[in-house]
Amino acid sequence: MTYVDVQVRHLEGFAETLLKCNHLYHPNSDSIALLNAVNSRRQIEIFDYGRSADAFTRAFGMRNSLKCLRALSSLGGAIHQYERVCDLGCGSGAFSLAFAYLADNPDLELRGLDASESQLLLSRELMSTAGLPGRFAFERRNLPAQIGYLPDLTIASYWFCENDHVITNPALFDLMVGREMLIVDYEKIIERIAICLPRGFRILARNSALVEIPAALTNFVAQEWASVYSIHIGRTAD
């Protein structure tokens, strides 16, 4: 089976998982208005997740999960080795869902941290509905902050674009990173992270790709392709 075949298989299988959660993703008037507003401005957006959690999830949740899945696929079989995972600024669970799907690991312990209780309620419902293997906990936390343990991997999607001061603050950056970290974000944010990476960290991989939206999801995602930019970093040996 070629790499492309594997990607198609992952996307088609993941589409079925996303459709199980369609009640959280089905567009409504608020999500359509939000999507149109963002598309018309074509800039990095900062959202009020407390007030627009549901609309944001319906407008961007599926697309973000597919992007995260594509970024995670670059880990290959190594994804099964990460058992303690922390999703920083987890929102409604887009990255958590993609990770749990690809890892397919009953020993997975995944914690999601976010400042918005509205988003956390959605992430809990999402993971419960998806029924993927692993143990999941989502808690309210104002980040950046000490996580309290060193995860095998921390993951973050579009968190650094809203907390860009962390990129240039080595002490804060160190708080966010486990043994490794995989970040999905805007291209300019990924570039900034790569340039400003503090001492003690190294780039393991950096990727950009196009994701073809499965036909079954185009009514939810409202586009046929999506671009994704990611960077995978690790701590250097002492």
Short mmCIF file of C-alpha atoms in Angstrom, two decimals:
data_model
loop_
_atom_site.label_atom_id
_atom_site.label_comp_id
_atom_site.label_asym_id
_atom_site.label_seq_id
_atom_site.Cartn_x
_atom_site.Cartn_y
_atom_site.Cartn_z
CA MET A 1 0.00 0.00 0.00
CA THR A 2 1.47 3.36 -1.05
CA TYR A 3 1.74 6.41 1.21
CA VAL A 4 -1.07 8.08 -0.74
CA ASP A 5 -3.28 5.01 -0.28
CA VAL A 6 -2.64 5.11 3.47
CA GLN A 7 -3.57 8.80 3.58
CA VAL A 8 -6.81 8.18 1.72
CA ARG A 9 -7.66 5.27 4.01
CA HIS A 10 -7.02 7.39 7.11
CA LEU A 11 -9.14 10.26 5.79
CA GLU A 12 -12.04 8.05 4.78
CA GLY A 13 -12.01 6.20 8.09
CA PHE A 14 -11.73 9.42 10.05
CA ALA A 15 -14.63 10.87 8.07
CA GLU A 16 -16.82 8.12 9.50
CA THR A 17 -15.76 9.06 13.03
CA LEU A 18 -16.49 12.73 12.36
CA LEU A 19 -19.91 11.89 10.98
CA LYS A 20 -20.75 10.06 14.19
CA CYS A 21 -20.40 13.47 15.82
CA ASN A 22 -22.35 15.35 13.16
CA HIS A 23 -24.75 16.88 15.69
CA LEU A 24 -21.81 18.94 16.96
CA TYR A 25 -20.67 19.93 13.49
CA HIS A 26 -23.85 20.49 11.46
CA PRO A 27 -23.84 24.08 10.14
CA ASN A 28 -26.34 26.62 11.46
CA SER A 29 -26.93 30.30 10.77
CA ASP A 30 -24.38 31.43 13.37
CA SER A 31 -21.62 29.15 12.09
CA ILE A 32 -22.26 30.11 8.46
CA ALA A 33 -22.09 33.81 9.35
CA LEU A 34 -18.84 33.26 11.26
CA LEU A 35 -17.30 31.26 8.43
CA ASN A 36 -18.24 33.90 5.85
CA ALA A 37 -16.86 36.69 8.02
CA VAL A 38 -13.52 34.93 8.51
CA ASN A 39 -13.20 34.00 4.83
CA SER A 40 -13.86 37.59 3.78
CA ARG A 41 -11.09 38.96 5.99
CA ARG A 42 -8.42 36.33 5.23
CA GLN A 43 -6.28 37.11 8.27
CA ILE A 44 -5.23 35.50 11.51
CA GLU A 45 -8.32 35.49 13.69
CA ILE A 46 -8.70 35.75 17.46
CA PHE A 47 -12.03 34.36 18.68
CA ASP A 48 -14.14 34.80 21.76
CA TYR A 49 -14.60 31.08 22.41
CA GLY A 50 -16.72 31.61 25.50
CA ARG A 51 -19.46 33.25 23.46
CA SER A 52 -18.97 31.53 20.11
CA ALA A 53 -17.82 28.01 21.06
CA ASP A 54 -20.69 26.26 19.31
CA ALA A 55 -20.55 28.41 16.16
CA PHE A 56 -16.77 28.07 15.95
CA THR A 57 -16.94 24.28 16.29
CA ARG A 58 -19.59 24.01 13.59
CA ALA A 59 -17.70 26.36 11.27
CA PHE A 60 -14.15 25.06 11.70
CA GLY A 61 -14.15 21.91 13.86
CA MET A 62 -14.17 19.27 11.13
CA ARG A 63 -11.66 21.14 8.97
CA ASN A 64 -9.27 21.59 11.89
CA SER A 65 -9.53 17.92 12.83
CA LEU A 66 -8.68 16.90 9.28
CA LYS A 67 -5.69 19.23 9.28
CA CYS A 68 -4.50 17.80 12.57
CA LEU A 69 -4.94 14.26 11.26
CA ARG A 70 -2.79 15.11 8.25
CA ALA A 71 -0.07 16.60 10.46
CA LEU A 72 -0.16 13.60 12.79
CA SER A 73 0.22 11.18 9.90
CA SER A 74 3.80 12.46 9.50
CA LEU A 75 4.61 10.63 12.78
CA GLY A 76 3.91 7.30 11.10
CA GLY A 77 3.90 4.27 13.37
CA ALA A 78 5.64 6.26 16.13
CA ILE A 79 2.27 7.72 17.08
CA HIS A 80 1.49 4.52 18.99
CA GLN A 81 4.46 5.14 21.30
CA TYR A 82 3.04 8.33 22.82
CA GLU A 83 0.91 7.24 25.77
CA ARG A 84 0.83 10.43 27.85
CA VAL A 85 -0.39 13.26 25.65
CA CYS A 86 -1.50 16.79 26.53
CA ASP A 87 -3.59 18.92 24.17
CA LEU A 88 -2.83 22.58 24.95
CA GLY A 89 -5.69 24.99 24.31
CA CYS A 90 -7.69 21.95 23.25
CA GLY A 91 -10.83 23.92 22.39
CA SER A 92 -13.61 21.62 21.28
CA GLY A 93 -11.20 18.69 20.87
CA ALA A 94 -10.19 18.77 17.19
CA PHE A 95 -6.58 17.70 17.80
CA SER A 96 -7.49 15.28 20.60
CA LEU A 97 -9.97 13.50 18.34
CA ALA A 98 -7.48 13.18 15.47
CA PHE A 99 -4.75 11.90 17.77
CA ALA A 100 -6.97 9.33 19.48
CA TYR A 101 -8.20 8.08 16.10
CA LEU A 102 -4.73 7.57 14.63
CA ALA A 103 -3.15 6.25 17.83
CA ASP A 104 -5.92 3.68 18.33
CA ASN A 105 -4.34 2.90 21.69
CA PRO A 106 -6.33 1.71 24.74
CA ASP A 107 -3.36 2.72 26.94
CA LEU A 108 -3.52 6.33 25.76
CA GLU A 109 -3.91 8.93 28.52
CA LEU A 110 -4.85 12.24 26.93
CA ARG A 111 -5.52 15.44 28.84
CA GLY A 112 -6.98 18.53 27.25
CA LEU A 113 -6.43 21.96 28.80
CA ASP A 114 -8.37 25.08 27.91
CA ALA A 115 -9.57 28.31 29.53
CA SER A 116 -13.10 28.09 28.08
CA GLU A 117 -15.55 25.86 29.91
CA SER A 118 -17.89 26.09 26.90
CA GLN A 119 -15.22 24.60 24.69
CA LEU A 120 -14.38 21.92 27.25
CA LEU A 121 -18.01 20.81 27.40
CA LEU A 122 -17.92 20.32 23.63
CA SER A 123 -14.63 18.40 23.76
CA ARG A 124 -15.99 16.04 26.42
CA GLU A 125 -19.13 15.40 24.37
CA LEU A 126 -17.08 14.92 21.20
CA MET A 127 -14.79 12.30 22.68
CA SER A 128 -17.65 10.52 24.41
CA THR A 129 -19.62 10.33 21.14
CA ALA A 130 -16.62 9.20 19.08
CA GLY A 131 -16.00 6.27 21.42
CA LEU A 132 -12.29 5.98 20.62
CA PRO A 133 -9.91 3.89 22.78
CA GLY A 134 -8.03 5.58 25.60
CA ARG A 135 -8.67 7.61 28.73
CA PHE A 136 -9.53 11.26 28.30
CA ALA A 137 -9.83 14.17 30.72
CA PHE A 138 -10.49 17.81 29.91
CA GLU A 139 -9.89 20.51 32.48
CA ARG A 140 -10.08 24.25 32.72
CA ARG A 141 -6.68 25.90 32.87
CA ASN A 142 -5.44 29.39 32.08
CA LEU A 143 -2.38 28.89 29.91
CA PRO A 144 0.55 29.31 29.76
CA ALA A 145 1.03 27.52 33.07
CA GLN A 146 2.91 24.61 34.55
CA ILE A 147 1.25 21.44 33.24
CA GLY A 148 2.26 19.49 36.32
CA TYR A 149 3.94 16.55 34.59
CA LEU A 150 6.08 15.92 31.52
CA PRO A 151 3.94 14.40 28.73
CA ASP A 152 5.45 12.20 26.07
CA LEU A 153 3.95 14.64 23.59
CA THR A 154 2.12 17.93 23.75
CA ILE A 155 -0.05 18.94 20.83
CA ALA A 156 -1.44 22.37 20.00
CA SER A 157 -3.54 23.65 17.11
CA TYR A 158 -3.86 27.40 16.58
CA TRP A 159 -2.95 28.13 20.20
CA PHE A 160 0.32 29.91 19.52
CA CYS A 161 -1.26 32.36 17.07
CA GLU A 162 -3.35 33.64 19.98
CA ASN A 163 -0.47 33.45 22.46
CA ASP A 164 2.43 34.56 20.30
CA HIS A 165 4.23 36.15 23.28
CA VAL A 166 5.05 32.60 24.41
CA ILE A 167 7.10 32.01 21.24
CA THR A 168 9.72 34.57 22.27
CA ASN A 169 9.69 33.79 25.99
CA PRO A 170 11.90 30.73 26.63
CA ALA A 171 10.60 30.21 30.18
CA LEU A 172 6.96 30.18 29.08
CA PHE A 173 7.75 28.09 26.01
CA ASP A 174 9.44 25.50 28.20
CA LEU A 175 6.25 25.17 30.27
CA MET A 176 4.25 24.16 27.22
CA VAL A 177 6.48 21.46 25.75
CA GLY A 178 6.57 17.83 26.82
CA ARG A 179 9.37 15.56 25.73
CA GLU A 180 8.18 16.46 22.22
CA MET A 181 5.58 18.79 20.76
CA LEU A 182 3.59 18.87 17.52
CA ILE A 183 2.14 22.23 16.53
CA VAL A 184 -0.40 22.97 13.79
CA ASP A 185 -0.86 26.65 13.04
CA TYR A 186 -0.74 29.37 10.40
CA GLU A 187 2.31 29.28 8.15
CA LYS A 188 3.71 32.55 9.52
CA ILE A 189 3.37 31.27 13.10
CA ILE A 190 5.17 28.02 12.26
CA GLU A 191 7.94 30.06 10.65
CA ARG A 192 8.23 32.26 13.73
CA ILE A 193 8.43 29.26 16.05
CA ALA A 194 11.19 27.76 13.89
CA ILE A 195 13.19 31.01 13.96
CA CYS A 196 12.70 31.71 17.67
CA LEU A 197 13.12 28.17 18.99
CA PRO A 198 14.91 28.50 22.37
CA ARG A 199 18.04 26.67 23.37
CA GLY A 200 17.29 23.18 24.60
CA PHE A 201 14.93 22.39 21.73
CA ARG A 202 15.41 21.16 18.18
CA ILE A 203 13.24 20.77 15.10
CA LEU A 204 12.48 17.13 14.41
CA ALA A 205 10.36 17.78 11.32
CA ARG A 206 8.49 20.55 9.58
CA ASN A 207 5.72 19.90 7.09
CA SER A 208 3.22 21.57 4.83
CA ALA A 209 0.53 19.74 2.91
CA LEU A 210 -2.85 19.94 1.23
CA VAL A 211 -5.69 17.91 2.65
CA GLU A 212 -8.40 16.71 0.29
CA ILE A 213 -11.70 16.95 2.14
CA PRO A 214 -13.58 13.61 1.89
CA ALA A 215 -16.73 13.97 -0.21
CA ALA A 216 -18.89 12.89 2.73
CA LEU A 217 -17.76 15.98 4.67
CA THR A 218 -17.89 18.75 2.08
CA ASN A 219 -21.32 19.94 3.24
CA PHE A 220 -19.83 20.49 6.69
CA VAL A 221 -16.45 21.88 5.67
CA ALA A 222 -17.65 23.99 2.71
CA GLN A 223 -14.43 23.48 0.73
CA GLU A 224 -12.67 20.70 -1.14
CA TRP A 225 -9.09 21.31 0.00
CA ALA A 226 -7.38 22.69 3.07
CA SER A 227 -3.75 23.60 3.68
CA VAL A 228 -1.95 22.58 6.86
CA TYR A 229 1.39 23.68 8.32
CA SER A 230 3.05 21.90 11.22
CA ILE A 231 6.27 21.67 13.16
CA HIS A 232 7.46 18.80 15.36
CA ILE A 233 10.02 19.73 18.00
CA GLY A 234 11.84 17.83 20.73
CA ARG A 235 14.04 18.56 23.70
CA THR A 236 17.77 18.18 23.21
CA ALA A 237 19.72 15.76 25.38
CA ASP A 238 21.19 17.25 28.55
#
